[in-house]
């Protein structure tokens, strides 16, 4: 394996670095984008129980904010539960945008790696072919070892670049889809919260009248 890396030339160094970064991002995003971490089950039901039992206070809202991304969004709605629908939705959407940015962390880097590694491989191909033609120009076609070294460098860097780019691109697309699905789930839960809070407020006003 080490001999193959050496045969690929100095361009194998950035390609290997890209592979290490890509693996680290993929592992971190698999761990961070678990649905149970982003959208815990029964969170809305727990909030509803707090409201019914008059247990919803600042401490509970802070607990929501620190517990999960969905909790941060729902907490924004709860902090503005005394206002009308437009203000509540604006607060939820603003917090939601911040949560989405956090969920997409490092994905641009992963996408960039999937784009530049084939280019690095192509650059290695060009450099290897230049060495081949330079050897032919200087020594003719008699030195097979010199020609084989240049062709080997060209092929190894190309293969290495594609080997990193293909799984990186697949994971990038997968994580993008995963984020979209989680965002839809959080939007649904947020809308349910708004409807519950507004329904309760309207009921309180009707009883007051």
PDB file of C-alpha atoms in Angstrom:
ATOM      1  CA  UNK A   1       0.000   0.000   0.000  1.00  0.00           C
ATOM      2  CA  UNK A   2       2.802   2.384   0.900  1.00  0.00           C
ATOM      3  CA  UNK A   3       4.519   1.625  -2.377  1.00  0.00           C
ATOM      4  CA  UNK A   4       1.347   2.507  -4.270  1.00  0.00           C
ATOM      5  CA  UNK A   5       1.102   5.815  -2.421  1.00  0.00           C
ATOM      6  CA  UNK A   6       4.744   6.573  -3.199  1.00  0.00           C
ATOM      7  CA  UNK A   7       4.190   5.695  -6.846  1.00  0.00           C
ATOM      8  CA  UNK A   8       1.390   8.255  -7.027  1.00  0.00           C
ATOM      9  CA  UNK A   9       3.760  11.130  -6.322  1.00  0.00           C
ATOM     10  CA  UNK A  10       3.385  14.188  -4.142  1.00  0.00           C
ATOM     11  CA  UNK A  11      -0.240  14.770  -5.184  1.00  0.00           C
ATOM     12  CA  UNK A  12      -1.196  11.745  -3.114  1.00  0.00           C
ATOM     13  CA  UNK A  13      -0.586  13.850   0.005  1.00  0.00           C
ATOM     14  CA  UNK A  14      -3.515  16.275  -0.533  1.00  0.00           C
ATOM     15  CA  UNK A  15      -5.688  13.399  -1.765  1.00  0.00           C
ATOM     16  CA  UNK A  16      -5.000  11.428   1.429  1.00  0.00           C
ATOM     17  CA  UNK A  17      -5.640  14.527   3.543  1.00  0.00           C
ATOM     18  CA  UNK A  18      -8.971  14.983   1.770  1.00  0.00           C
ATOM     19  CA  UNK A  19      -9.871  11.370   2.511  1.00  0.00           C
ATOM     20  CA  UNK A  20      -9.123  11.808   6.218  1.00  0.00           C
ATOM     21  CA  UNK A  21     -11.205  14.993   6.418  1.00  0.00           C
ATOM     22  CA  UNK A  22     -14.069  13.360   4.508  1.00  0.00           C
ATOM     23  CA  UNK A  23     -14.096  10.336   6.833  1.00  0.00           C
ATOM     24  CA  UNK A  24     -14.111  12.598   9.893  1.00  0.00           C
ATOM     25  CA  UNK A  25     -17.027  14.653   8.549  1.00  0.00           C
ATOM     26  CA  UNK A  26     -19.024  11.578   7.553  1.00  0.00           C
ATOM     27  CA  UNK A  27     -18.564  10.003  10.982  1.00  0.00           C
ATOM     28  CA  UNK A  28     -19.463  13.213  12.814  1.00  0.00           C
ATOM     29  CA  UNK A  29     -22.568  13.869  10.690  1.00  0.00           C
ATOM     30  CA  UNK A  30     -23.809  10.279  11.060  1.00  0.00           C
ATOM     31  CA  UNK A  31     -23.633  10.750  14.816  1.00  0.00           C
ATOM     32  CA  UNK A  32     -25.043  14.289  14.892  1.00  0.00           C
ATOM     33  CA  UNK A  33     -27.945  13.823  12.454  1.00  0.00           C
ATOM     34  CA  UNK A  34     -29.598  10.929  14.239  1.00  0.00           C
ATOM     35  CA  UNK A  35     -33.318  11.557  14.356  1.00  0.00           C
ATOM     36  CA  UNK A  36     -33.508  10.864  18.086  1.00  0.00           C
ATOM     37  CA  UNK A  37     -30.988  13.672  18.653  1.00  0.00           C
ATOM     38  CA  UNK A  38     -32.667  16.172  16.330  1.00  0.00           C
ATOM     39  CA  UNK A  39     -36.363  15.379  16.848  1.00  0.00           C
ATOM     40  CA  UNK A  40     -36.885  13.454  20.102  1.00  0.00           C
ATOM     41  CA  UNK A  41     -40.108  11.500  20.278  1.00  0.00           C
ATOM     42  CA  UNK A  42     -42.964  12.753  22.436  1.00  0.00           C
ATOM     43  CA  UNK A  43     -41.339  16.163  22.976  1.00  0.00           C
ATOM     44  CA  UNK A  44     -44.533  18.001  22.017  1.00  0.00           C
ATOM     45  CA  UNK A  45     -46.567  15.752  24.325  1.00  0.00           C
ATOM     46  CA  UNK A  46     -44.181  16.554  27.160  1.00  0.00           C
ATOM     47  CA  UNK A  47     -44.660  20.276  26.551  1.00  0.00           C
ATOM     48  CA  UNK A  48     -48.426  19.794  26.505  1.00  0.00           C
ATOM     49  CA  UNK A  49     -48.256  18.044  29.886  1.00  0.00           C
ATOM     50  CA  UNK A  50     -46.199  20.896  31.313  1.00  0.00           C
ATOM     51  CA  UNK A  51     -48.774  23.392  30.091  1.00  0.00           C
ATOM     52  CA  UNK A  52     -51.751  21.429  31.452  1.00  0.00           C
ATOM     53  CA  UNK A  53     -50.096  20.994  34.828  1.00  0.00           C
ATOM     54  CA  UNK A  54     -48.915  24.634  34.963  1.00  0.00           C
ATOM     55  CA  UNK A  55     -45.311  23.458  35.131  1.00  0.00           C
ATOM     56  CA  UNK A  56     -44.031  25.424  32.140  1.00  0.00           C
ATOM     57  CA  UNK A  57     -41.544  27.988  33.410  1.00  0.00           C
ATOM     58  CA  UNK A  58     -38.230  29.550  32.395  1.00  0.00           C
ATOM     59  CA  UNK A  59     -36.247  26.550  33.630  1.00  0.00           C
ATOM     60  CA  UNK A  60     -38.304  24.164  31.503  1.00  0.00           C
ATOM     61  CA  UNK A  61     -37.873  26.372  28.425  1.00  0.00           C
ATOM     62  CA  UNK A  62     -34.099  26.514  28.955  1.00  0.00           C
ATOM     63  CA  UNK A  63     -34.129  22.741  29.283  1.00  0.00           C
ATOM     64  CA  UNK A  64     -35.885  22.542  25.905  1.00  0.00           C
ATOM     65  CA  UNK A  65     -33.380  24.919  24.288  1.00  0.00           C
ATOM     66  CA  UNK A  66     -30.394  22.873  25.384  1.00  0.00           C
ATOM     67  CA  UNK A  67     -31.933  19.463  24.800  1.00  0.00           C
ATOM     68  CA  UNK A  68     -32.239  19.236  21.016  1.00  0.00           C
ATOM     69  CA  UNK A  69     -32.569  21.311  17.829  1.00  0.00           C
ATOM     70  CA  UNK A  70     -36.336  20.721  17.825  1.00  0.00           C
ATOM     71  CA  UNK A  71     -36.407  21.857  21.434  1.00  0.00           C
ATOM     72  CA  UNK A  72     -34.707  25.125  20.446  1.00  0.00           C
ATOM     73  CA  UNK A  73     -37.382  25.777  17.832  1.00  0.00           C
ATOM     74  CA  UNK A  74     -40.300  24.919  20.111  1.00  0.00           C
ATOM     75  CA  UNK A  75     -38.787  27.025  22.899  1.00  0.00           C
ATOM     76  CA  UNK A  76     -38.782  30.030  20.543  1.00  0.00           C
ATOM     77  CA  UNK A  77     -42.514  29.562  20.058  1.00  0.00           C
ATOM     78  CA  UNK A  78     -43.142  29.180  23.779  1.00  0.00           C
ATOM     79  CA  UNK A  79     -41.199  32.353  24.568  1.00  0.00           C
ATOM     80  CA  UNK A  80     -43.570  34.242  22.259  1.00  0.00           C
ATOM     81  CA  UNK A  81     -46.779  32.429  23.203  1.00  0.00           C
ATOM     82  CA  UNK A  82     -48.335  35.661  24.404  1.00  0.00           C
ATOM     83  CA  UNK A  83     -48.118  37.233  20.939  1.00  0.00           C
ATOM     84  CA  UNK A  84     -50.136  36.635  17.801  1.00  0.00           C
ATOM     85  CA  UNK A  85     -49.560  33.945  15.195  1.00  0.00           C
ATOM     86  CA  UNK A  86     -47.315  36.065  12.933  1.00  0.00           C
ATOM     87  CA  UNK A  87     -44.845  36.909  15.699  1.00  0.00           C
ATOM     88  CA  UNK A  88     -44.739  33.323  16.942  1.00  0.00           C
ATOM     89  CA  UNK A  89     -44.105  31.970  13.454  1.00  0.00           C
ATOM     90  CA  UNK A  90     -41.437  34.598  12.806  1.00  0.00           C
ATOM     91  CA  UNK A  91     -39.596  33.629  16.009  1.00  0.00           C
ATOM     92  CA  UNK A  92     -39.853  29.922  15.139  1.00  0.00           C
ATOM     93  CA  UNK A  93     -38.654  30.476  11.562  1.00  0.00           C
ATOM     94  CA  UNK A  94     -35.692  32.590  12.691  1.00  0.00           C
ATOM     95  CA  UNK A  95     -34.591  29.940  15.161  1.00  0.00           C
ATOM     96  CA  UNK A  96     -35.250  27.267  12.545  1.00  0.00           C
ATOM     97  CA  UNK A  97     -32.857  28.931  10.105  1.00  0.00           C
ATOM     98  CA  UNK A  98     -30.128  28.899  12.735  1.00  0.00           C
ATOM     99  CA  UNK A  99     -30.815  25.226  13.491  1.00  0.00           C
ATOM    100  CA  UNK A 100     -30.627  24.304   9.796  1.00  0.00           C
ATOM    101  CA  UNK A 101     -27.255  26.051   9.497  1.00  0.00           C
ATOM    102  CA  UNK A 102     -25.991  23.972  12.427  1.00  0.00           C
ATOM    103  CA  UNK A 103     -27.368  20.774  10.860  1.00  0.00           C
ATOM    104  CA  UNK A 104     -25.612  21.541   7.565  1.00  0.00           C
ATOM    105  CA  UNK A 105     -22.280  22.148   9.276  1.00  0.00           C
ATOM    106  CA  UNK A 106     -19.318  20.694   7.358  1.00  0.00           C
ATOM    107  CA  UNK A 107     -21.527  19.570   4.447  1.00  0.00           C
ATOM    108  CA  UNK A 108     -20.114  22.264   2.157  1.00  0.00           C
ATOM    109  CA  UNK A 109     -16.625  20.998   2.993  1.00  0.00           C
ATOM    110  CA  UNK A 110     -17.672  17.438   2.148  1.00  0.00           C
ATOM    111  CA  UNK A 111     -19.183  18.621  -1.132  1.00  0.00           C
ATOM    112  CA  UNK A 112     -16.014  20.533  -1.954  1.00  0.00           C
ATOM    113  CA  UNK A 113     -13.911  17.426  -1.314  1.00  0.00           C
ATOM    114  CA  UNK A 114     -16.113  15.439  -3.680  1.00  0.00           C
ATOM    115  CA  UNK A 115     -15.393  18.046  -6.369  1.00  0.00           C
ATOM    116  CA  UNK A 116     -11.684  18.719  -5.907  1.00  0.00           C
ATOM    117  CA  UNK A 117     -10.388  15.166  -5.446  1.00  0.00           C
ATOM    118  CA  UNK A 118     -11.124  14.157  -9.065  1.00  0.00           C
ATOM    119  CA  UNK A 119      -9.405  17.368 -10.153  1.00  0.00           C
ATOM    120  CA  UNK A 120      -6.365  16.491  -8.053  1.00  0.00           C
ATOM    121  CA  UNK A 121      -6.383  13.072  -9.659  1.00  0.00           C
ATOM    122  CA  UNK A 122      -6.633  14.670 -13.089  1.00  0.00           C
ATOM    123  CA  UNK A 123      -3.742  16.963 -12.227  1.00  0.00           C
ATOM    124  CA  UNK A 124      -1.737  13.906 -11.235  1.00  0.00           C
ATOM    125  CA  UNK A 125      -2.608  12.340 -14.588  1.00  0.00           C
ATOM    126  CA  UNK A 126      -1.397  15.404 -16.454  1.00  0.00           C
ATOM    127  CA  UNK A 127       1.842  15.554 -14.444  1.00  0.00           C
ATOM    128  CA  UNK A 128       2.447  11.836 -14.998  1.00  0.00           C
ATOM    129  CA  UNK A 129       1.902  12.138 -18.753  1.00  0.00           C
ATOM    130  CA  UNK A 130       4.212  15.152 -18.887  1.00  0.00           C
ATOM    131  CA  UNK A 131       6.908  13.010 -17.265  1.00  0.00           C
ATOM    132  CA  UNK A 132       6.273  10.280 -19.837  1.00  0.00           C
ATOM    133  CA  UNK A 133       6.599  12.614 -22.804  1.00  0.00           C
ATOM    134  CA  UNK A 134       9.617  14.338 -21.262  1.00  0.00           C
ATOM    135  CA  UNK A 135      11.306  10.963 -20.875  1.00  0.00           C
ATOM    136  CA  UNK A 136      10.467  10.080 -24.460  1.00  0.00           C
ATOM    137  CA  UNK A 137      11.884  13.389 -25.663  1.00  0.00           C
ATOM    138  CA  UNK A 138      15.129  13.021 -23.707  1.00  0.00           C
ATOM    139  CA  UNK A 139      15.767   9.291 -23.797  1.00  0.00           C
ATOM    140  CA  UNK A 140      13.474   7.988 -26.496  1.00  0.00           C
ATOM    141  CA  UNK A 141      11.214   4.995 -25.942  1.00  0.00           C
ATOM    142  CA  UNK A 142      13.988   2.634 -24.887  1.00  0.00           C
ATOM    143  CA  UNK A 143      13.706   3.183 -21.099  1.00  0.00           C
ATOM    144  CA  UNK A 144      10.575   1.219 -20.209  1.00  0.00           C
ATOM    145  CA  UNK A 145      10.979   1.824 -16.465  1.00  0.00           C
ATOM    146  CA  UNK A 146      10.882   5.596 -16.882  1.00  0.00           C
ATOM    147  CA  UNK A 147       7.777   5.376 -19.041  1.00  0.00           C
ATOM    148  CA  UNK A 148       6.079   2.945 -16.689  1.00  0.00           C
ATOM    149  CA  UNK A 149       6.756   5.227 -13.700  1.00  0.00           C
ATOM    150  CA  UNK A 150       5.065   8.188 -15.320  1.00  0.00           C
ATOM    151  CA  UNK A 151       2.070   6.146 -16.494  1.00  0.00           C
ATOM    152  CA  UNK A 152       1.761   4.558 -13.044  1.00  0.00           C
ATOM    153  CA  UNK A 153       1.726   7.964 -11.359  1.00  0.00           C
ATOM    154  CA  UNK A 154      -0.973   9.142 -13.752  1.00  0.00           C
ATOM    155  CA  UNK A 155      -3.225   6.130 -13.151  1.00  0.00           C
ATOM    156  CA  UNK A 156      -2.765   5.932  -9.370  1.00  0.00           C
ATOM    157  CA  UNK A 157      -3.641   9.571  -8.688  1.00  0.00           C
ATOM    158  CA  UNK A 158      -6.704   9.354 -10.931  1.00  0.00           C
ATOM    159  CA  UNK A 159      -7.925   6.193  -9.208  1.00  0.00           C
ATOM    160  CA  UNK A 160      -7.264   7.632  -5.750  1.00  0.00           C
ATOM    161  CA  UNK A 161      -9.096  10.864  -6.554  1.00  0.00           C
ATOM    162  CA  UNK A 162     -12.154   8.992  -7.833  1.00  0.00           C
ATOM    163  CA  UNK A 163     -12.074   6.574  -4.895  1.00  0.00           C
ATOM    164  CA  UNK A 164     -12.433   9.533  -2.516  1.00  0.00           C
ATOM    165  CA  UNK A 165     -14.820  11.601  -4.640  1.00  0.00           C
ATOM    166  CA  UNK A 166     -17.477   8.944  -5.273  1.00  0.00           C
ATOM    167  CA  UNK A 167     -18.295   8.010  -1.637  1.00  0.00           C
ATOM    168  CA  UNK A 168     -17.920  11.655  -0.558  1.00  0.00           C
ATOM    169  CA  UNK A 169     -20.489  12.756  -3.122  1.00  0.00           C
ATOM    170  CA  UNK A 170     -22.849   9.941  -2.151  1.00  0.00           C
ATOM    171  CA  UNK A 171     -22.633  10.864   1.537  1.00  0.00           C
ATOM    172  CA  UNK A 172     -23.029  14.562   0.747  1.00  0.00           C
ATOM    173  CA  UNK A 173     -26.272  13.882  -1.135  1.00  0.00           C
ATOM    174  CA  UNK A 174     -27.474  11.543   1.602  1.00  0.00           C
ATOM    175  CA  UNK A 175     -26.864  14.084   4.361  1.00  0.00           C
ATOM    176  CA  UNK A 176     -28.587  16.823   2.365  1.00  0.00           C
ATOM    177  CA  UNK A 177     -31.643  14.600   2.002  1.00  0.00           C
ATOM    178  CA  UNK A 178     -31.467  13.706   5.685  1.00  0.00           C
ATOM    179  CA  UNK A 179     -31.416  17.377   6.688  1.00  0.00           C
ATOM    180  CA  UNK A 180     -34.411  18.106   4.432  1.00  0.00           C
ATOM    181  CA  UNK A 181     -36.411  15.278   6.025  1.00  0.00           C
ATOM    182  CA  UNK A 182     -35.548  16.440   9.539  1.00  0.00           C
ATOM    183  CA  UNK A 183     -36.482  20.023   8.689  1.00  0.00           C
ATOM    184  CA  UNK A 184     -39.916  18.869   7.482  1.00  0.00           C
ATOM    185  CA  UNK A 185     -40.435  16.930  10.722  1.00  0.00           C
ATOM    186  CA  UNK A 186     -39.475  19.966  12.819  1.00  0.00           C
ATOM    187  CA  UNK A 187     -41.779  22.218  10.790  1.00  0.00           C
ATOM    188  CA  UNK A 188     -44.698  19.866  11.411  1.00  0.00           C
ATOM    189  CA  UNK A 189     -44.030  19.767  15.143  1.00  0.00           C
ATOM    190  CA  UNK A 190     -43.702  23.555  15.263  1.00  0.00           C
ATOM    191  CA  UNK A 191     -47.013  24.068  13.481  1.00  0.00           C
ATOM    192  CA  UNK A 192     -48.692  21.715  15.930  1.00  0.00           C
ATOM    193  CA  UNK A 193     -47.307  23.754  18.826  1.00  0.00           C
ATOM    194  CA  UNK A 194     -48.566  27.018  17.334  1.00  0.00           C
ATOM    195  CA  UNK A 195     -52.031  25.570  16.811  1.00  0.00           C
ATOM    196  CA  UNK A 196     -52.126  24.215  20.363  1.00  0.00           C
ATOM    197  CA  UNK A 197     -51.023  27.495  21.927  1.00  0.00           C
ATOM    198  CA  UNK A 198     -53.371  29.610  19.843  1.00  0.00           C
ATOM    199  CA  UNK A 199     -56.240  27.229  20.514  1.00  0.00           C
ATOM    200  CA  UNK A 200     -55.636  27.442  24.236  1.00  0.00           C
ATOM    201  CA  UNK A 201     -55.463  31.232  24.140  1.00  0.00           C
ATOM    202  CA  UNK A 202     -58.702  31.480  22.165  1.00  0.00           C
ATOM    203  CA  UNK A 203     -60.355  29.136  24.647  1.00  0.00           C
ATOM    204  CA  UNK A 204     -59.160  31.287  27.557  1.00  0.00           C
ATOM    205  CA  UNK A 205     -60.519  34.426  25.900  1.00  0.00           C
ATOM    206  CA  UNK A 206     -63.882  32.784  25.266  1.00  0.00           C
ATOM    207  CA  UNK A 207     -64.100  31.689  28.901  1.00  0.00           C
ATOM    208  CA  UNK A 208     -63.188  35.215  30.059  1.00  0.00           C
ATOM    209  CA  UNK A 209     -66.034  36.670  28.017  1.00  0.00           C
TER     210      UNK A 209
END
